């Protein structure tokens, strides 16, 4: 267990070593237990977190805000469009200034080619940790909740178990690619064999694919890509299916939608779930396009763990905040 993560940023999934991620998980379970027992755990009393959003959120905002209050601190909700950021505050100014007001700065910025750079620029100017609430490349706090949930459901020995990270059709909007990218980076470190399934136009960033392969090689797991949803589901222990935009193919929303509309049959239904192992779990970070990405039968069915997964966002983030913002 690593005892000192004070002052550390969490922007990429690989910013924390595997041992450091294990530390986060141990603390998260401890805090989850304390909350279940009603034990006070005001580890961040008098501390404050700035939560800066350039894009909408339900779970991320609510879980960071509630988590910070449970730790005895306060989280301030800020939006780019209702602050002077829209009139020219720069990353350097924000890093310097928010870093003097707050003990941590959490940012969501998913604009293609902009968000991740923005977070890193703020971090360079900030004296306090910068936490990634999702950029266009990574969603590390989601992924921490995901591995926490997988261990709770499948045990600590995940060696040889298969997770399929699959694309799904959605009609609402072109969703970021950060969740599948975080998953393929983090899951191999825990011994899982990772199958990435997507139509050809929905590729992920080549450098992230290389890093995912490196993690799989390092930890002795398999990493493969298939272009067939059914093939991906076969013999899976964990079925993690969500939509993302064809952003490596086109960033034009109309063209992207046309491409996306070719694959309406990429929906998770009970027939596809039957291809996975009998005790497979179904995961989704939410929000999902119900009965488009996934049938309500699967989403509300016995294999679905989506609400436990959403709950774990709060416990995992409390652990990161308690460890980095002390
Ligand atoms: N999973 C997730 O990040 O949810 P929100 O977009 O609602 O924060």
Coordinates of C-alpha atoms and ligand atoms in Angstrom, one line a residue:
X1 CA 0.0 0.0 0.0
X2 CA 1.3 3.5 -1.0
X3 CA 0.8 5.9 1.9
X4 CA 1.5 9.2 0.3
X5 CA -0.4 10.5 -2.7
X6 CA -0.7 14.0 -1.4
X7 CA -0.6 16.7 -4.1
X8 CA -0.9 14.2 -7.0
X9 CA -2.9 15.0 -10.1
X10 CA -5.2 12.3 -11.6
X11 CA -5.6 13.2 -15.3
X12 CA -4.6 10.0 -17.2
X13 CA -5.5 6.5 -15.9
X14 CA -1.8 5.7 -15.9
X15 CA -0.9 8.7 -13.7
X16 CA -1.3 6.3 -10.7
X17 CA 0.7 3.0 -10.7
X18 CA -1.1 -0.2 -10.2
X19 CA -0.1 -0.2 -6.6
X20 CA -1.4 3.3 -6.2
X21 CA -4.7 2.3 -7.7
X22 CA -4.9 -0.6 -5.3
X23 CA -4.3 1.9 -2.5
X24 CA -7.2 4.0 -3.8
X25 CA -9.4 0.9 -3.9
X26 CA -8.5 -0.1 -0.3
X27 CA -9.3 3.4 1.0
X28 CA -12.6 3.4 -1.1
X29 CA -13.8 0.2 0.5
X30 CA -12.8 1.5 3.9
X31 CA -14.8 4.7 3.3
X32 CA -17.7 2.7 1.9
X33 CA -17.8 0.7 5.0
X34 CA -17.7 3.7 7.3
X35 CA -20.6 5.3 5.4
X36 CA -22.6 2.0 5.7
X37 CA -22.0 2.0 9.5
X38 CA -22.7 5.7 9.8
X39 CA -19.2 6.4 11.1
X40 CA -17.9 9.9 10.7
X41 CA -15.0 10.2 8.4
X42 CA -14.3 14.0 8.1
X43 CA -10.8 13.5 6.5
X44 CA -11.0 16.8 4.6
X45 CA -12.5 19.1 7.1
X46 CA -12.2 22.7 6.1
X47 CA -10.9 21.7 2.6
X48 CA -12.6 22.8 -0.6
X49 CA -12.8 21.5 -4.1
X50 CA -13.5 23.5 -7.3
X51 CA -15.6 21.5 -9.7
X52 CA -15.4 23.2 -13.1
X53 CA -17.7 21.9 -15.9
X54 CA -17.4 22.6 -19.6
X55 CA -20.0 19.8 -20.3
X56 CA -23.1 18.5 -18.6
X57 CA -23.1 15.8 -15.9
X58 CA -25.4 14.1 -13.4
X59 CA -23.3 11.4 -11.7
X60 CA -19.9 13.1 -11.7
X61 CA -21.2 16.3 -10.3
X62 CA -23.4 14.7 -7.7
X63 CA -20.9 12.1 -6.5
X64 CA -18.0 14.6 -6.2
X65 CA -20.2 17.1 -4.4
X66 CA -21.8 14.7 -2.0
X67 CA -18.5 12.9 -1.4
X68 CA -16.7 16.1 -0.5
X69 CA -19.4 17.0 2.0
X70 CA -19.2 13.5 3.6
X71 CA -15.4 14.1 4.0
X72 CA -16.2 17.3 5.9
X73 CA -15.3 19.7 3.1
X74 CA -17.1 21.7 0.5
X75 CA -17.3 21.4 -3.3
X76 CA -18.1 24.5 -5.4
X77 CA -19.9 24.0 -8.7
X78 CA -18.6 26.1 -11.5
X79 CA -19.5 26.2 -15.2
X80 CA -17.4 27.7 -18.0
X81 CA -20.4 29.4 -19.6
X82 CA -21.5 31.2 -16.4
X83 CA -18.0 32.4 -15.4
X84 CA -15.5 34.8 -17.0
X85 CA -13.9 31.7 -18.6
X86 CA -16.2 32.4 -21.5
X87 CA -14.7 35.9 -21.6
X88 CA -11.1 35.0 -21.6
X89 CA -9.8 33.6 -18.2
X90 CA -6.8 31.4 -19.3
X91 CA -5.8 28.0 -18.0
X92 CA -2.7 29.5 -16.4
X93 CA -4.8 32.2 -14.6
X94 CA -7.3 29.5 -13.4
X95 CA -4.6 27.2 -12.2
X96 CA -2.9 30.0 -10.3
X97 CA -6.1 31.6 -8.9
X98 CA -8.3 28.5 -8.2
X99 CA -5.2 26.8 -6.7
X100 CA -5.0 29.6 -4.2
X101 CA -8.7 29.4 -3.3
X102 CA -9.2 25.7 -3.3
X103 CA -7.4 22.5 -2.1
X104 CA -8.2 20.7 -5.3
X105 CA -9.5 21.5 -8.8
X106 CA -11.7 19.0 -10.7
X107 CA -12.5 19.7 -14.3
X108 CA -14.7 18.1 -17.0
X109 CA -13.8 19.2 -20.5
X110 CA -14.5 16.8 -23.3
X111 CA -14.0 19.0 -26.4
X112 CA -12.0 17.1 -29.0
X113 CA -8.3 18.1 -29.1
X114 CA -8.8 20.7 -26.3
X115 CA -10.0 19.1 -23.1
X116 CA -7.0 17.1 -22.0
X117 CA -4.6 19.9 -22.9
X118 CA -6.7 22.3 -20.9
X119 CA -6.5 20.1 -17.8
X120 CA -2.7 19.7 -18.1
X121 CA -2.3 23.4 -18.6
X122 CA -4.3 24.1 -15.4
X123 CA -2.3 21.5 -13.6
X124 CA 1.0 23.1 -14.6
X125 CA -0.1 26.4 -13.1
X126 CA -1.8 24.9 -10.0
X127 CA -0.3 24.3 -6.6
X128 CA -3.1 21.8 -5.7
X129 CA -4.1 18.5 -7.3
X130 CA -6.1 18.6 -10.6
X131 CA -8.6 15.7 -10.9
X132 CA -10.0 14.7 -14.3
X133 CA -13.8 14.5 -14.2
X134 CA -13.6 13.4 -17.9
X135 CA -11.7 14.8 -20.8
X136 CA -11.9 13.7 -24.4
X137 CA -9.2 11.0 -23.8
X138 CA -9.7 9.7 -20.3
X139 CA -12.4 9.2 -17.6
X140 CA -10.2 7.9 -14.8
X141 CA -12.6 8.3 -11.9
X142 CA -15.3 6.3 -13.8
X143 CA -12.7 3.6 -14.4
X144 CA -11.8 3.4 -10.7
X145 CA -15.5 2.8 -9.9
X146 CA -15.6 0.2 -12.6
X147 CA -12.7 -1.9 -11.3
X148 CA -14.0 -1.5 -7.8
X149 CA -17.4 -2.9 -8.9
X150 CA -15.8 -5.7 -10.9
X151 CA -13.7 -6.8 -7.9
X152 CA -16.8 -6.7 -5.7
X153 CA -18.8 -8.8 -8.1
X154 CA -16.1 -11.2 -9.4
X155 CA -13.5 -11.3 -6.7
X156 CA -9.9 -10.2 -6.5
X157 CA -8.5 -12.9 -8.7
X158 CA -9.5 -11.7 -12.2
X159 CA -6.7 -13.5 -14.0
X160 CA -8.1 -15.1 -17.2
X161 CA -11.5 -13.5 -16.8
X162 CA -12.8 -11.8 -20.0
X163 CA -14.2 -8.3 -20.2
X164 CA -15.7 -7.2 -23.5
X165 CA -15.6 -3.4 -24.0
X166 CA -18.1 -3.0 -26.8
X167 CA -19.4 -0.1 -28.9
X168 CA -23.2 0.3 -29.0
X169 CA -25.5 2.3 -31.2
X170 CA -26.9 5.5 -29.7
X171 CA -29.2 8.1 -31.3
X172 CA -28.8 11.0 -28.7
X173 CA -25.4 12.4 -29.5
X174 CA -21.8 11.4 -30.4
X175 CA -20.4 10.4 -27.1
X176 CA -16.8 10.8 -26.1
X177 CA -14.3 7.9 -26.5
X178 CA -12.8 8.4 -23.0
X179 CA -14.6 5.6 -21.2
X180 CA -13.5 2.8 -23.5
X181 CA -9.9 4.2 -23.6
X182 CA -9.7 4.3 -19.8
X183 CA -11.0 0.8 -19.6
X184 CA -8.5 -0.7 -22.0
X185 CA -5.7 1.0 -20.1
X186 CA -6.7 0.1 -16.6
X187 CA -8.4 -3.4 -16.9
X188 CA -5.3 -5.3 -18.1
X189 CA -3.5 -4.2 -15.0
X190 CA -5.9 -6.3 -12.9
X191 CA -5.3 -9.5 -15.0
X192 CA -8.4 -9.2 -17.1
X193 CA -8.3 -10.3 -20.8
X194 CA -9.7 -7.4 -22.7
X195 CA -11.7 -7.7 -26.0
X196 CA -12.5 -4.4 -27.6
X197 CA -15.4 -4.7 -30.1
X198 CA -16.5 -1.9 -32.4
X199 CA -17.4 -1.3 -36.1
X200 CA -14.3 -0.3 -38.2
X201 CA -15.1 3.4 -38.1
X202 CA -15.1 3.6 -34.3
X203 CA -11.4 3.2 -33.6
X204 CA -9.7 4.5 -30.5
X205 CA -6.5 6.7 -30.4
X206 CA -3.5 4.6 -31.7
X207 CA -1.2 5.7 -28.8
X208 CA -3.8 4.6 -26.3
X209 CA -4.2 1.2 -28.1
X210 CA -0.4 0.8 -27.9
X211 CA -0.4 1.6 -24.2
X212 CA -3.2 -0.8 -23.6
X213 CA -1.2 -3.6 -25.3
X214 CA 1.8 -2.7 -23.2
X215 CA -0.3 -3.0 -20.0
X216 CA -1.6 -6.4 -21.2
X217 CA 1.9 -7.6 -22.0
X218 CA 3.2 -6.3 -18.6
X219 CA 0.5 -8.0 -16.6
X220 CA 0.2 -11.2 -18.7
X221 CA -3.3 -10.6 -20.1
X222 CA -4.7 -10.7 -23.6
X223 CA -5.8 -7.6 -25.6
X224 CA -7.7 -8.2 -28.9
X225 CA -9.9 -6.2 -31.2
X226 CA -13.0 -7.6 -33.0
X227 CA -15.5 -5.9 -35.3
X228 CA -18.4 -8.1 -34.4
X229 CA -20.5 -7.5 -31.3
X230 CA -21.6 -11.2 -31.0
X231 CA -18.0 -12.4 -31.3
X232 CA -17.0 -10.0 -28.5
X233 CA -19.8 -11.2 -26.2
X234 CA -18.8 -14.8 -26.5
X235 CA -17.7 -16.3 -23.1
X236 CA -17.4 -12.8 -21.5
X237 CA -17.5 -12.5 -17.7
X238 CA -18.0 -8.8 -17.8
X239 CA -20.0 -7.1 -20.6
X240 CA -19.3 -3.4 -20.7
X241 CA -21.1 -1.8 -23.6
X242 CA -21.5 1.8 -24.4
X243 CA -21.7 4.1 -27.4
X244 CA -19.0 6.5 -28.6
X245 CA -18.6 8.7 -31.6
X246 CA -16.5 7.8 -34.7
X247 CA -14.2 10.7 -33.7
X248 CA -11.0 9.2 -35.2
X249 CA -12.9 9.0 -38.6
X250 CA -14.7 12.3 -38.5
X251 CA -15.4 15.1 -36.1
X252 CA -18.3 16.4 -38.2
X253 CA -21.5 15.6 -36.2
X254 CA -23.7 15.0 -39.3
X255 CA -21.2 12.8 -41.0
X256 CA -20.6 10.9 -37.7
X257 CA -24.4 10.4 -37.2
X258 CA -24.6 9.0 -40.8
X259 CA -21.8 6.5 -40.0
X260 CA -23.4 5.7 -36.6
X261 CA -26.8 5.0 -38.2
X262 CA -25.3 2.1 -40.2
X263 CA -25.0 0.1 -37.0
X264 CA -28.4 0.2 -35.3
X265 CA -28.2 -3.5 -34.6
X266 CA -25.4 -3.0 -32.1
X267 CA -27.7 -3.1 -29.1
X268 CA -27.3 -5.2 -25.9
X269 CA -30.3 -7.5 -25.6
X270 CA -31.0 -10.7 -23.8
X271 CA -30.0 -12.7 -27.0
X272 CA -26.6 -11.2 -27.0
X273 CA -26.2 -11.5 -23.2
X274 CA -26.9 -15.2 -23.6
X275 CA -23.6 -15.5 -25.6
X276 CA -21.7 -14.4 -22.5
X277 CA -21.0 -16.6 -19.5
X278 CA -24.2 -17.4 -17.5
X279 CA -22.9 -15.4 -14.5
X280 CA -21.7 -12.4 -16.6
X281 CA -22.4 -9.0 -15.3
X282 CA -23.6 -6.1 -17.5
X283 CA -22.0 -2.7 -16.9
X284 CA -22.6 0.8 -18.3
X285 CA -21.3 4.1 -16.9
X286 CA -24.7 5.9 -17.7
X287 CA -26.4 7.8 -19.1
X288 CA -27.5 5.2 -21.6
X289 CA -29.9 5.5 -24.5
X290 CA -32.5 3.1 -23.2
X291 CA -33.8 0.6 -25.7
X292 CA -31.3 1.9 -28.2
X293 CA -27.9 1.1 -26.7
X294 CA -29.4 -1.5 -24.4
X295 CA -32.8 -3.0 -23.8
X296 CA -34.6 -2.2 -20.6
X297 CA -34.8 -5.9 -20.0
X298 CA -31.0 -6.1 -19.7
X299 CA -30.5 -2.8 -18.0
X300 CA -33.1 -3.6 -15.3
X301 CA -32.3 -7.4 -15.3
X302 CA -30.5 -9.6 -12.8
X303 CA -27.1 -9.3 -14.6
X304 CA -27.0 -5.5 -14.5
X305 CA -24.8 -3.9 -11.9
X306 CA -25.2 -0.3 -13.2
X307 CA -26.5 1.2 -9.9
X308 CA -23.7 -0.4 -7.8
X309 CA -21.3 0.9 -10.4
X310 CA -22.8 4.4 -10.2
X311 CA -22.6 4.3 -6.4
X312 CA -19.0 3.4 -6.5
X313 CA -18.2 6.6 -8.3
X314 CA -18.7 8.4 -5.0
X315 CA -16.6 5.9 -2.8
X316 CA -13.7 5.8 -5.3
X317 CA -13.6 9.6 -5.7
X318 CA -13.8 10.1 -2.0
X319 CA -10.7 7.9 -1.7
X320 CA -8.8 9.9 -4.4
X321 CA -9.7 13.2 -2.8
X322 CA -8.8 12.0 0.7
X323 CA -5.5 10.7 -0.5
X324 CA -4.5 13.6 -2.8
X325 CA -6.0 16.7 -1.0
X326 CA -4.9 16.0 2.6
Ligands
LIG1 N1 -20.8 8.3 -16.0 C1 -20.8 9.7 -16.0 O1 -19.7 10.3 -16.0 O2 -22.0 10.3 -15.8 P1 -22.3 11.8 -15.9 O3 -22.0 12.2 -17.3 O4 -23.7 12.0 -15.5 O5 -21.4 12.6 -14.9

